[in-house]
Amino acid sequence: MTNFRVEWGVELLGETVRRLRREQQMTLQNLADATGLSAAILSQLENDQGNPTLLTLRKIAKALDTSIFALLADVDEAESCVKVERKQAARTFSDPRFNTVFELLSVGYRSNRLQSLRADIEPGMSTCDEPMAHGTWDDEEWTIVLDGEVLLEIGNERHELTTGDCVHFHPALAHRYSNTGVCKATLVSVVCPPSF
């Protein structure tokens, strides 16, 4: 498990994975079987050792029927029906292999219906090394390009997007966003229900 850096709350990841695993009455070996990862690697992760890749986090989140940000989030159980998000409350993580930063925008309001996030992608970089799927065919992802030029690879299709362009699709289709411009590209996505 290398080349991945969680920029905040890394100490919460192991604790959260362990809690979710136990809530679902899974052993480390059960989780290993469900993810294809070794029990030893999962044990290290639960003990806050090592740096999981984005792919590793996706496998664990899928096996625990949750999202990546839910694994990383420190969400207060107390909620009101209106949640104002402050910039300093943002949760971010980055993968230096792709020079991309992901930021959870819907922080502090636990919802099983949607998840909003922002991605900042440097020129020539992508959100992952190869198109990846998450969620199911009942799920939806909507993305707007706030700034820059982006290539969306989805299934067998390629779509060139620029500032203001939006896309709406099933995230169960393997997909990847790549910055094809000379400046940083910024995207905002809404995923329903949370699966990233």
Short mmCIF file of C-alpha atoms in Angstrom, two decimals:
data_model
loop_
_atom_site.label_atom_id
_atom_site.label_comp_id
_atom_site.label_asym_id
_atom_site.label_seq_id
_atom_site.Cartn_x
_atom_site.Cartn_y
_atom_site.Cartn_z
CA MET A 1 0.00 0.00 0.00
CA THR A 2 2.03 2.93 -1.27
CA ASN A 3 1.86 6.28 -3.01
CA PHE A 4 -1.27 7.53 -1.32
CA ARG A 5 -1.53 10.33 1.17
CA VAL A 6 -4.60 11.20 3.17
CA GLU A 7 -4.26 14.88 4.00
CA TRP A 8 -6.40 14.84 7.15
CA GLY A 9 -7.62 12.51 9.84
CA VAL A 10 -5.57 9.49 8.76
CA GLU A 11 -5.78 8.23 12.34
CA LEU A 12 -9.56 7.91 11.92
CA LEU A 13 -9.37 5.57 8.94
CA GLY A 14 -8.25 2.44 10.78
CA GLU A 15 -10.69 3.02 13.62
CA THR A 16 -13.57 3.55 11.17
CA VAL A 17 -12.76 0.46 9.09
CA ARG A 18 -12.56 -1.66 12.25
CA ARG A 19 -15.86 -0.25 13.57
CA LEU A 20 -17.74 -0.80 10.30
CA ARG A 21 -16.29 -4.29 9.91
CA ARG A 22 -17.36 -5.26 13.42
CA GLU A 23 -20.82 -3.71 13.00
CA GLN A 24 -21.30 -6.03 10.03
CA GLN A 25 -19.96 -8.96 12.06
CA MET A 26 -17.08 -9.48 9.63
CA THR A 27 -13.73 -10.93 10.60
CA LEU A 28 -10.54 -9.58 9.06
CA GLN A 29 -10.50 -12.69 6.88
CA ASN A 30 -14.11 -12.03 5.74
CA LEU A 31 -13.09 -8.52 4.71
CA ALA A 32 -9.95 -9.85 3.05
CA ASP A 33 -12.03 -12.32 1.02
CA ALA A 34 -14.48 -9.57 0.01
CA THR A 35 -11.77 -7.12 -1.08
CA GLY A 36 -9.08 -9.42 -2.46
CA LEU A 37 -6.61 -7.83 -0.02
CA SER A 38 -4.66 -9.80 2.53
CA ALA A 39 -5.78 -9.92 6.16
CA ALA A 40 -2.30 -8.71 7.11
CA ILE A 41 -2.65 -5.54 5.00
CA LEU A 42 -6.12 -4.89 6.43
CA SER A 43 -4.79 -5.39 9.96
CA GLN A 44 -2.04 -2.84 9.28
CA LEU A 45 -4.60 -0.39 7.95
CA GLU A 46 -6.84 -0.84 11.00
CA ASN A 47 -3.79 -0.12 13.17
CA ASP A 48 -3.01 3.08 11.23
CA GLN A 49 0.04 1.69 9.47
CA GLY A 50 0.68 2.05 5.74
CA ASN A 51 -0.87 4.35 3.17
CA PRO A 52 -3.77 2.83 1.19
CA THR A 53 -4.21 3.59 -2.49
CA LEU A 54 -7.45 4.97 -3.89
CA LEU A 55 -8.16 1.53 -5.38
CA THR A 56 -7.65 -0.10 -1.97
CA LEU A 57 -10.04 2.37 -0.34
CA ARG A 58 -12.65 1.71 -3.03
CA LYS A 59 -12.41 -2.04 -2.48
CA ILE A 60 -12.82 -1.66 1.27
CA ALA A 61 -15.68 0.82 0.93
CA LYS A 62 -17.50 -1.48 -1.47
CA ALA A 63 -17.05 -4.50 0.80
CA LEU A 64 -18.36 -2.50 3.77
CA ASP A 65 -21.25 -1.08 1.71
CA THR A 66 -20.17 2.52 2.21
CA SER A 67 -18.21 5.27 0.44
CA ILE A 68 -14.56 6.28 0.58
CA PHE A 69 -15.35 9.56 2.30
CA ALA A 70 -17.48 7.74 4.87
CA LEU A 71 -14.35 5.75 5.74
CA LEU A 72 -12.44 9.00 6.22
CA ALA A 73 -15.12 11.24 7.70
CA ASP A 74 -15.38 12.26 11.33
CA VAL A 75 -19.07 13.15 11.35
CA ASP A 76 -20.87 14.39 14.42
CA GLU A 77 -23.93 12.26 15.08
CA ALA A 78 -25.96 15.33 16.03
CA GLU A 79 -27.54 16.87 12.95
CA SER A 80 -29.97 19.62 12.20
CA CYS A 81 -32.18 19.62 9.11
CA VAL A 82 -30.05 22.41 7.61
CA LYS A 83 -26.28 22.19 7.44
CA VAL A 84 -24.16 25.18 6.43
CA GLU A 85 -20.78 24.07 5.13
CA ARG A 86 -17.78 26.18 6.06
CA LYS A 87 -14.61 26.02 3.98
CA GLN A 88 -12.45 25.11 6.98
CA ALA A 89 -14.65 22.05 7.63
CA ALA A 90 -13.74 20.49 4.28
CA ARG A 91 -12.34 16.95 4.12
CA THR A 92 -9.71 16.35 1.45
CA PHE A 93 -7.39 13.61 0.30
CA SER A 94 -4.94 13.43 -2.56
CA ASP A 95 -3.11 10.88 -4.62
CA PRO A 96 0.30 12.30 -5.60
CA ARG A 97 0.67 9.77 -8.43
CA PHE A 98 -2.07 11.66 -10.26
CA ASN A 99 -1.52 15.12 -8.69
CA THR A 100 -5.25 15.25 -7.97
CA VAL A 101 -6.99 16.50 -4.82
CA PHE A 102 -10.48 15.32 -3.87
CA GLU A 103 -12.56 17.37 -1.43
CA LEU A 104 -15.78 16.24 0.18
CA LEU A 105 -18.15 19.21 0.03
CA SER A 106 -21.05 17.64 1.93
CA VAL A 107 -19.22 17.50 5.26
CA GLY A 108 -21.02 17.15 8.56
CA TYR A 109 -24.40 16.14 7.20
CA ARG A 110 -24.70 12.38 7.15
CA SER A 111 -26.83 11.41 4.19
CA ASN A 112 -27.47 8.10 2.53
CA ARG A 113 -28.93 9.87 -0.50
CA LEU A 114 -26.16 12.00 -1.99
CA GLN A 115 -22.52 12.97 -1.76
CA SER A 116 -20.96 16.08 -3.27
CA LEU A 117 -17.27 16.40 -3.96
CA ARG A 118 -14.78 18.56 -5.81
CA ALA A 119 -11.73 17.40 -7.74
CA ASP A 120 -8.77 19.58 -8.68
CA ILE A 121 -6.72 17.93 -11.43
CA GLU A 122 -3.37 19.27 -12.56
CA PRO A 123 -2.50 19.39 -16.32
CA GLY A 124 -1.77 15.97 -17.80
CA MET A 125 -3.15 14.17 -14.75
CA SER A 126 -6.22 11.98 -14.15
CA THR A 127 -8.49 10.98 -11.29
CA CYS A 128 -7.16 7.39 -11.41
CA ASP A 129 -4.73 5.28 -13.41
CA GLU A 130 -7.48 3.51 -15.36
CA PRO A 131 -11.25 3.99 -15.63
CA MET A 132 -12.95 2.65 -12.50
CA ALA A 133 -16.55 1.96 -11.55
CA HIS A 134 -18.29 2.53 -8.24
CA GLY A 135 -21.86 2.09 -7.13
CA THR A 136 -24.59 0.19 -8.94
CA TRP A 137 -26.74 0.61 -12.03
CA ASP A 138 -29.37 2.31 -9.85
CA ASP A 139 -26.88 5.03 -8.83
CA GLU A 140 -26.30 8.37 -10.56
CA GLU A 141 -23.37 10.74 -10.93
CA TRP A 142 -23.67 14.33 -12.12
CA THR A 143 -20.55 16.41 -12.76
CA ILE A 144 -19.95 19.99 -13.87
CA VAL A 145 -16.60 21.33 -15.06
CA LEU A 146 -16.06 24.57 -13.14
CA ASP A 147 -12.80 25.36 -14.87
CA GLY A 148 -10.48 23.82 -17.43
CA GLU A 149 -10.51 21.19 -20.16
CA VAL A 150 -11.33 17.60 -19.25
CA LEU A 151 -11.56 14.30 -21.09
CA LEU A 152 -14.16 11.95 -19.64
CA GLU A 153 -13.60 8.30 -20.52
CA ILE A 154 -16.72 6.32 -19.72
CA GLY A 155 -17.34 2.82 -20.96
CA ASN A 156 -16.23 2.83 -24.60
CA GLU A 157 -16.94 6.55 -25.03
CA ARG A 158 -14.71 9.61 -24.78
CA HIS A 159 -16.15 13.07 -24.14
CA GLU A 160 -14.20 16.32 -24.29
CA LEU A 161 -15.57 18.73 -21.70
CA THR A 162 -14.80 22.37 -20.96
CA THR A 163 -15.87 25.01 -18.45
CA GLY A 164 -19.62 24.86 -17.86
CA ASP A 165 -20.17 21.43 -19.43
CA CYS A 166 -22.14 18.88 -17.40
CA VAL A 167 -22.45 15.10 -17.59
CA HIS A 168 -24.95 12.71 -16.01
CA PHE A 169 -24.40 8.94 -16.00
CA HIS A 170 -24.39 5.71 -14.01
CA PRO A 171 -21.13 5.49 -12.01
CA ALA A 172 -21.31 1.69 -12.38
CA LEU A 173 -19.77 2.38 -15.82
CA ALA A 174 -15.99 2.48 -15.49
CA HIS A 175 -14.94 6.11 -15.88
CA ARG A 176 -12.05 8.52 -15.45
CA TYR A 177 -11.57 12.28 -15.77
CA SER A 178 -8.28 13.57 -17.25
CA ASN A 179 -7.04 17.15 -17.52
CA THR A 180 -6.17 17.77 -21.19
CA GLY A 181 -5.53 21.49 -20.77
CA VAL A 182 -2.58 23.58 -19.63
CA CYS A 183 -4.16 24.86 -16.41
CA LYS A 184 -5.64 23.12 -13.37
CA ALA A 185 -9.12 21.69 -14.02
CA THR A 186 -11.81 21.79 -11.34
CA LEU A 187 -14.87 19.53 -11.25
CA VAL A 188 -17.80 19.27 -8.86
CA SER A 189 -19.67 15.96 -8.74
CA VAL A 190 -22.82 14.82 -7.00
CA VAL A 191 -23.12 11.06 -6.48
CA CYS A 192 -26.47 9.53 -5.52
CA PRO A 193 -26.31 7.56 -3.29
CA PRO A 194 -22.78 8.04 -1.90
CA SER A 195 -20.41 5.51 -3.45
CA PHE A 196 -17.12 7.39 -3.97
#
